[in-house]
Amino acid sequence: MSDLDRNYASPFGRAAGRVDAATVDAGLRAYMLRIYNYMSIGLAITGLAALGIYMAAVTTDPAGAAAKIGSAYLTPFGYAMFVSPLKWLFMLAPLAMVFVISAGLNRLRPATAQMLFWVFSALMGVSLSSIFLVFTHTSIVRVFFITAASFGALSLFGYTTRRDMTGMGSFLLMGLFGVIIASLVNLFIASSALQFVVSVVGVLVFAGLTAWDTQRLKNDYIYGYASQGGDIAERAAISGALSLYLNFINLFTLLLQLLGQRD
């Protein structure tokens, strides 16, 4: 890690020398790799859950369909998921769960926190499964790869830049809350103009948060978790994975609104 400050305080109460810096450098790489691995597994669970729900919700037999959305015939299960009032439960459950996980993460055993993250990822997949009814499958795949490339570049920038991005945090978090509130309002008023504004602003906010969160996670390890390890560092890795996962998912859904081709 070429930009590691060689004068950070070591856990032994002296200026860190070359040995300490090399140790922290190796630990940081392992720590960040663990975060990205957790995030990748969470995304895989989300994708499989979304695809599984969609496949169970549609049928090619019009005679056995309970409803029709666009050109898709829904099974009774699909009707419950996408048409009945239960759809609001599946849409809002991930939002409620992420607040619960964030509030209690520091008190949980790492294994419990990890399991909750997998459950949350599956719930997010259930919530996102409706995109297969709205957008063409080709455009979903295309936007996913656009998101992956953008996320990778932004995260790499946050990891390698020498610029201190701390001051951006408050501004980005304010933008995040604004996007969340506007999105919830638009669930009820369904304004295409508001959706466009939310999508554009949201992409900018989550692009900034991706770089900011990556730098924050890197600095948290260097100045804190490098000297602690154990359960504390493991919970921090899960928390970091959750942050980056949410940035990725939100970038994907917002870019899909802007670039996706509707079915």
mmCIF file of C-alpha atoms in Angstrom:
data_model
loop_
_atom_site.group_PDB
_atom_site.id
_atom_site.type_symbol
_atom_site.label_atom_id
_atom_site.label_comp_id
_atom_site.label_asym_id
_atom_site.label_seq_id
_atom_site.Cartn_x
_atom_site.Cartn_y
_atom_site.Cartn_z
ATOM 1 C CA MET A 1 0.000 0.000 0.000
ATOM 2 C CA SER A 2 2.163 2.821 -1.309
ATOM 3 C CA ASP A 3 0.183 5.650 0.299
ATOM 4 C CA LEU A 4 0.266 4.218 3.822
ATOM 5 C CA ASP A 5 1.309 6.926 6.254
ATOM 6 C CA ARG A 6 4.495 5.693 7.855
ATOM 7 C CA ASN A 7 3.948 7.883 10.932
ATOM 8 C CA TYR A 8 0.619 6.515 12.121
ATOM 9 C CA ALA A 9 0.478 5.502 15.770
ATOM 10 C CA SER A 10 1.367 1.856 16.228
ATOM 11 C CA PRO A 11 -0.440 -0.366 18.744
ATOM 12 C CA PHE A 12 2.788 -0.405 20.780
ATOM 13 C CA GLY A 13 2.764 3.318 21.478
ATOM 14 C CA ARG A 14 5.535 4.401 19.116
ATOM 15 C CA ALA A 15 5.767 5.588 15.539
ATOM 16 C CA ALA A 16 5.237 2.610 13.310
ATOM 17 C CA GLY A 17 8.390 1.480 11.543
ATOM 18 C CA ARG A 18 8.800 -0.508 8.386
ATOM 19 C CA VAL A 19 7.961 -3.818 10.047
ATOM 20 C CA ASP A 20 4.721 -2.474 11.509
ATOM 21 C CA ALA A 21 3.791 -0.845 8.196
ATOM 22 C CA ALA A 22 4.383 -4.091 6.305
ATOM 23 C CA THR A 23 2.267 -5.991 8.826
ATOM 24 C CA VAL A 24 -0.576 -3.505 8.564
ATOM 25 C CA ASP A 25 -0.301 -3.547 4.773
ATOM 26 C CA ALA A 26 -0.730 -7.328 4.635
ATOM 27 C CA GLY A 27 -3.529 -7.219 7.201
ATOM 28 C CA LEU A 28 -5.322 -4.468 5.294
ATOM 29 C CA ARG A 29 -5.269 -6.452 2.061
ATOM 30 C CA ALA A 30 -6.706 -9.494 3.846
ATOM 31 C CA TYR A 31 -9.314 -7.328 5.598
ATOM 32 C CA MET A 32 -10.492 -5.630 2.403
ATOM 33 C CA LEU A 33 -10.523 -8.963 0.553
ATOM 34 C CA ARG A 34 -12.762 -10.370 3.289
ATOM 35 C CA ILE A 35 -15.128 -7.416 2.883
ATOM 36 C CA TYR A 36 -15.333 -7.868 -0.892
ATOM 37 C CA ASN A 37 -15.829 -11.627 -0.508
ATOM 38 C CA TYR A 38 -18.746 -11.093 1.884
ATOM 39 C CA MET A 39 -20.213 -8.520 -0.463
ATOM 40 C CA SER A 40 -19.846 -10.800 -3.501
ATOM 41 C CA ILE A 41 -21.524 -13.707 -1.719
ATOM 42 C CA GLY A 42 -24.352 -11.381 -0.672
ATOM 43 C CA LEU A 43 -24.824 -10.242 -4.277
ATOM 44 C CA ALA A 44 -24.848 -13.848 -5.482
ATOM 45 C CA ILE A 45 -27.533 -14.743 -2.919
ATOM 46 C CA THR A 46 -29.563 -11.718 -3.993
ATOM 47 C CA GLY A 47 -29.352 -12.640 -7.658
ATOM 48 C CA LEU A 48 -30.286 -16.283 -7.082
ATOM 49 C CA ALA A 49 -33.194 -15.324 -4.799
ATOM 50 C CA ALA A 50 -34.520 -12.787 -7.322
ATOM 51 C CA LEU A 51 -34.288 -15.258 -10.208
ATOM 52 C CA GLY A 52 -35.836 -18.080 -8.172
ATOM 53 C CA ILE A 53 -38.807 -15.949 -7.108
ATOM 54 C CA TYR A 54 -39.364 -14.768 -10.681
ATOM 55 C CA MET A 55 -39.279 -18.301 -12.091
ATOM 56 C CA ALA A 56 -41.799 -19.480 -9.480
ATOM 57 C CA ALA A 57 -44.022 -16.450 -10.113
ATOM 58 C CA VAL A 58 -44.560 -16.763 -13.869
ATOM 59 C CA THR A 59 -46.115 -19.413 -16.058
ATOM 60 C CA THR A 60 -46.445 -20.006 -19.784
ATOM 61 C CA ASP A 61 -49.921 -21.499 -19.347
ATOM 62 C CA PRO A 62 -52.589 -18.780 -19.615
ATOM 63 C CA ALA A 63 -55.254 -21.186 -18.331
ATOM 64 C CA GLY A 64 -53.467 -21.607 -15.023
ATOM 65 C CA ALA A 65 -52.580 -17.943 -14.576
ATOM 66 C CA ALA A 66 -53.957 -15.972 -11.654
ATOM 67 C CA ALA A 67 -53.154 -12.592 -13.228
ATOM 68 C CA LYS A 68 -51.233 -10.950 -16.035
ATOM 69 C CA ILE A 69 -48.656 -8.162 -15.883
ATOM 70 C CA GLY A 70 -47.599 -6.930 -19.291
ATOM 71 C CA SER A 71 -46.899 -10.051 -21.314
ATOM 72 C CA ALA A 72 -46.200 -12.218 -18.245
ATOM 73 C CA TYR A 73 -48.739 -14.638 -16.808
ATOM 74 C CA LEU A 74 -48.527 -14.938 -13.022
ATOM 75 C CA THR A 75 -49.033 -18.036 -10.933
ATOM 76 C CA PRO A 76 -51.017 -17.734 -7.671
ATOM 77 C CA PHE A 77 -47.629 -17.342 -5.971
ATOM 78 C CA GLY A 78 -46.727 -14.582 -8.411
ATOM 79 C CA TYR A 79 -50.034 -12.865 -7.746
ATOM 80 C CA ALA A 80 -49.285 -12.865 -4.012
ATOM 81 C CA MET A 81 -45.771 -11.529 -4.593
ATOM 82 C CA PHE A 82 -46.423 -8.829 -7.180
ATOM 83 C CA VAL A 83 -50.114 -7.881 -7.097
ATOM 84 C CA SER A 84 -51.615 -8.527 -3.653
ATOM 85 C CA PRO A 85 -51.018 -6.161 -0.695
ATOM 86 C CA LEU A 86 -48.275 -8.565 0.455
ATOM 87 C CA LYS A 87 -46.018 -6.951 -2.143
ATOM 88 C CA TRP A 88 -45.545 -3.969 0.190
ATOM 89 C CA LEU A 89 -44.249 -6.278 2.908
ATOM 90 C CA PHE A 90 -41.641 -7.757 0.576
ATOM 91 C CA MET A 91 -40.672 -4.326 -0.740
ATOM 92 C CA LEU A 92 -40.192 -2.697 2.666
ATOM 93 C CA ALA A 93 -38.844 -5.665 4.668
ATOM 94 C CA PRO A 94 -35.207 -5.192 3.503
ATOM 95 C CA LEU A 95 -35.271 -1.512 4.496
ATOM 96 C CA ALA A 96 -36.510 -2.386 7.986
ATOM 97 C CA MET A 97 -34.004 -5.219 8.353
ATOM 98 C CA VAL A 98 -30.978 -3.148 7.377
ATOM 99 C CA PHE A 99 -31.779 -0.685 10.164
ATOM 100 C CA VAL A 100 -32.120 -3.557 12.638
ATOM 101 C CA ILE A 101 -28.802 -5.102 11.580
ATOM 102 C CA SER A 102 -26.976 -1.759 11.677
ATOM 103 C CA ALA A 103 -28.320 -0.937 15.133
ATOM 104 C CA GLY A 104 -27.410 -4.279 16.715
ATOM 105 C CA LEU A 105 -24.319 -5.356 14.780
ATOM 106 C CA ASN A 106 -21.803 -4.419 17.479
ATOM 107 C CA ARG A 107 -23.585 -6.655 20.011
ATOM 108 C CA LEU A 108 -23.822 -9.734 17.788
ATOM 109 C CA ARG A 109 -21.473 -12.667 17.458
ATOM 110 C CA PRO A 110 -19.758 -12.606 14.037
ATOM 111 C CA ALA A 111 -21.478 -15.853 12.986
ATOM 112 C CA THR A 112 -24.882 -14.371 13.851
ATOM 113 C CA ALA A 113 -24.105 -11.121 12.048
ATOM 114 C CA GLN A 114 -22.964 -13.076 9.008
ATOM 115 C CA MET A 115 -26.156 -15.143 8.950
ATOM 116 C CA LEU A 116 -28.296 -12.013 9.227
ATOM 117 C CA PHE A 117 -26.397 -10.534 6.294
ATOM 118 C CA TRP A 118 -27.194 -13.615 4.186
ATOM 119 C CA VAL A 119 -30.872 -13.444 5.198
ATOM 120 C CA PHE A 120 -30.965 -9.746 4.340
ATOM 121 C CA SER A 121 -29.359 -10.465 0.959
ATOM 122 C CA ALA A 122 -32.045 -13.060 0.215
ATOM 123 C CA LEU A 123 -34.815 -10.657 1.228
ATOM 124 C CA MET A 124 -33.323 -8.026 -1.045
ATOM 125 C CA GLY A 125 -33.441 -10.560 -3.870
ATOM 126 C CA VAL A 126 -37.122 -11.191 -3.166
ATOM 127 C CA SER A 127 -37.742 -7.440 -3.231
ATOM 128 C CA LEU A 128 -35.852 -7.004 -6.523
ATOM 129 C CA SER A 129 -37.418 -9.967 -8.310
ATOM 130 C CA SER A 130 -40.049 -7.734 -9.916
ATOM 131 C CA ILE A 131 -37.390 -6.146 -12.174
ATOM 132 C CA PHE A 132 -37.660 -9.248 -14.393
ATOM 133 C CA LEU A 133 -41.277 -8.289 -15.085
ATOM 134 C CA VAL A 134 -40.462 -4.667 -15.886
ATOM 135 C CA PHE A 135 -37.188 -4.734 -17.819
ATOM 136 C CA THR A 136 -35.878 -6.992 -20.560
ATOM 137 C CA HIS A 137 -33.486 -9.635 -19.310
ATOM 138 C CA THR A 138 -30.807 -8.461 -21.726
ATOM 139 C CA SER A 139 -30.885 -4.926 -20.356
ATOM 140 C CA ILE A 140 -30.754 -6.217 -16.763
ATOM 141 C CA VAL A 141 -27.572 -8.146 -17.536
ATOM 142 C CA ARG A 142 -26.098 -5.166 -19.407
ATOM 143 C CA VAL A 143 -26.789 -2.730 -16.570
ATOM 144 C CA PHE A 144 -25.399 -5.204 -14.032
ATOM 145 C CA PHE A 145 -22.045 -5.276 -15.821
ATOM 146 C CA ILE A 146 -22.082 -1.480 -16.198
ATOM 147 C CA THR A 147 -22.699 -1.240 -12.452
ATOM 148 C CA ALA A 148 -19.942 -3.743 -11.651
ATOM 149 C CA ALA A 149 -17.407 -1.847 -13.775
ATOM 150 C CA SER A 150 -18.427 1.521 -12.305
ATOM 151 C CA PHE A 151 -18.411 0.201 -8.747
ATOM 152 C CA GLY A 152 -14.976 -1.355 -9.215
ATOM 153 C CA ALA A 153 -13.509 1.883 -10.573
ATOM 154 C CA LEU A 154 -15.061 4.002 -7.811
ATOM 155 C CA SER A 155 -13.950 1.645 -5.061
ATOM 156 C CA LEU A 156 -10.426 1.502 -6.474
ATOM 157 C CA PHE A 157 -10.354 5.306 -6.523
ATOM 158 C CA GLY A 158 -11.453 5.451 -2.888
ATOM 159 C CA TYR A 159 -8.777 2.944 -1.912
ATOM 160 C CA THR A 160 -5.869 4.537 -3.758
ATOM 161 C CA THR A 161 -6.547 8.285 -3.670
ATOM 162 C CA ARG A 162 -4.433 10.478 -1.402
ATOM 163 C CA ARG A 163 -7.270 12.978 -1.138
ATOM 164 C CA ASP A 164 -9.018 12.999 2.226
ATOM 165 C CA MET A 165 -12.703 12.404 1.500
ATOM 166 C CA THR A 166 -13.875 12.684 5.122
ATOM 167 C CA GLY A 167 -15.551 16.037 4.553
ATOM 168 C CA MET A 168 -17.786 14.547 1.856
ATOM 169 C CA GLY A 169 -19.426 12.182 4.329
ATOM 170 C CA SER A 170 -22.002 14.549 5.823
ATOM 171 C CA PHE A 171 -22.999 15.883 2.407
ATOM 172 C CA LEU A 172 -23.387 12.392 0.946
ATOM 173 C CA LEU A 173 -25.408 11.116 3.913
ATOM 174 C CA MET A 174 -27.767 14.085 3.615
ATOM 175 C CA GLY A 175 -28.196 13.246 -0.059
ATOM 176 C CA LEU A 176 -28.830 9.610 0.869
ATOM 177 C CA PHE A 177 -31.660 10.472 3.243
ATOM 178 C CA GLY A 178 -33.122 12.775 0.622
ATOM 179 C CA VAL A 179 -33.085 9.981 -1.964
ATOM 180 C CA ILE A 180 -34.698 7.525 0.485
ATOM 181 C CA ILE A 181 -37.489 9.950 1.415
ATOM 182 C CA ALA A 182 -38.162 10.910 -2.216
ATOM 183 C CA SER A 183 -38.221 7.223 -3.234
ATOM 184 C CA LEU A 184 -40.735 6.354 -0.522
ATOM 185 C CA VAL A 185 -42.945 9.274 -1.538
ATOM 186 C CA ASN A 186 -42.768 8.191 -5.172
ATOM 187 C CA LEU A 187 -44.002 4.698 -4.260
ATOM 188 C CA PHE A 188 -47.384 6.323 -3.665
ATOM 189 C CA ILE A 189 -47.506 9.118 -6.248
ATOM 190 C CA ALA A 190 -45.693 7.234 -9.065
ATOM 191 C CA SER A 191 -44.317 10.355 -10.765
ATOM 192 C CA SER A 192 -42.034 9.608 -13.720
ATOM 193 C CA ALA A 193 -40.427 13.057 -13.454
ATOM 194 C CA LEU A 194 -39.631 12.555 -9.767
ATOM 195 C CA GLN A 195 -38.314 9.075 -10.501
ATOM 196 C CA PHE A 196 -35.924 10.485 -13.101
ATOM 197 C CA VAL A 197 -34.624 13.122 -10.681
ATOM 198 C CA VAL A 198 -34.247 10.553 -7.905
ATOM 199 C CA SER A 199 -32.364 8.224 -10.248
ATOM 200 C CA VAL A 200 -29.908 10.869 -11.434
ATOM 201 C CA VAL A 201 -29.260 12.289 -7.963
ATOM 202 C CA GLY A 202 -29.146 8.786 -6.481
ATOM 203 C CA VAL A 203 -26.477 7.620 -8.942
ATOM 204 C CA LEU A 204 -24.305 10.600 -7.991
ATOM 205 C CA VAL A 205 -24.847 10.025 -4.266
ATOM 206 C CA PHE A 206 -24.090 6.304 -4.340
ATOM 207 C CA ALA A 207 -21.111 6.807 -6.630
ATOM 208 C CA GLY A 208 -19.685 9.186 -4.042
ATOM 209 C CA LEU A 209 -20.592 6.859 -1.178
ATOM 210 C CA THR A 210 -18.799 3.953 -2.856
ATOM 211 C CA ALA A 211 -15.504 5.846 -2.963
ATOM 212 C CA TRP A 212 -16.067 7.408 0.468
ATOM 213 C CA ASP A 213 -16.988 4.130 2.151
ATOM 214 C CA THR A 214 -13.973 2.362 0.651
ATOM 215 C CA GLN A 215 -11.602 5.001 1.999
ATOM 216 C CA ARG A 216 -13.400 4.961 5.361
ATOM 217 C CA LEU A 217 -13.063 1.186 5.659
ATOM 218 C CA LYS A 218 -9.383 1.383 4.757
ATOM 219 C CA ASN A 219 -8.702 4.104 7.338
ATOM 220 C CA ASP A 220 -10.768 2.340 10.006
ATOM 221 C CA TYR A 221 -8.518 -0.678 9.673
ATOM 222 C CA ILE A 222 -5.239 1.268 9.650
ATOM 223 C CA TYR A 223 -6.087 3.402 12.647
ATOM 224 C CA GLY A 224 -8.180 0.946 14.628
ATOM 225 C CA TYR A 225 -8.813 -2.659 13.696
ATOM 226 C CA ALA A 226 -5.186 -3.444 12.786
ATOM 227 C CA SER A 227 -4.387 -3.492 16.518
ATOM 228 C CA GLN A 228 -7.554 -5.311 17.586
ATOM 229 C CA GLY A 229 -8.477 -8.189 15.288
ATOM 230 C CA GLY A 230 -10.696 -11.037 16.447
ATOM 231 C CA ASP A 231 -14.452 -10.571 16.671
ATOM 232 C CA ILE A 232 -14.216 -6.789 16.476
ATOM 233 C CA ALA A 233 -12.457 -6.832 13.108
ATOM 234 C CA GLU A 234 -14.775 -9.582 11.823
ATOM 235 C CA ARG A 235 -17.905 -7.611 12.731
ATOM 236 C CA ALA A 236 -16.338 -4.548 11.102
ATOM 237 C CA ALA A 237 -15.728 -6.563 7.923
ATOM 238 C CA ILE A 238 -19.380 -7.648 7.824
ATOM 239 C CA SER A 239 -20.513 -4.079 8.441
ATOM 240 C CA GLY A 240 -18.220 -2.859 5.667
ATOM 241 C CA ALA A 241 -19.544 -5.515 3.301
ATOM 242 C CA LEU A 242 -23.093 -4.402 4.083
ATOM 243 C CA SER A 243 -22.211 -0.780 3.281
ATOM 244 C CA LEU A 244 -20.589 -1.613 -0.051
ATOM 245 C CA TYR A 245 -23.341 -4.114 -0.893
ATOM 246 C CA LEU A 246 -26.002 -1.440 -0.397
ATOM 247 C CA ASN A 247 -24.035 0.999 -2.551
ATOM 248 C CA PHE A 248 -23.819 -1.589 -5.333
ATOM 249 C CA ILE A 249 -27.498 -2.567 -5.173
ATOM 250 C CA ASN A 250 -28.652 1.031 -5.192
ATOM 251 C CA LEU A 251 -26.339 1.951 -8.062
ATOM 252 C CA PHE A 252 -27.681 -1.009 -10.003
ATOM 253 C CA THR A 253 -31.374 -0.243 -9.454
ATOM 254 C CA LEU A 254 -30.943 3.462 -10.182
ATOM 255 C CA LEU A 255 -28.925 2.840 -13.339
ATOM 256 C CA LEU A 256 -31.557 0.315 -14.379
ATOM 257 C CA GLN A 257 -34.191 3.028 -14.096
ATOM 258 C CA LEU A 258 -32.109 5.259 -16.354
ATOM 259 C CA LEU A 259 -30.608 2.764 -18.807
ATOM 260 C CA GLY A 260 -32.821 -0.308 -18.639
ATOM 261 C CA GLN A 261 -35.063 -1.231 -21.553
ATOM 262 C CA ARG A 262 -38.617 -1.842 -20.413
ATOM 263 C CA ASP A 263 -40.279 -5.077 -21.460
#
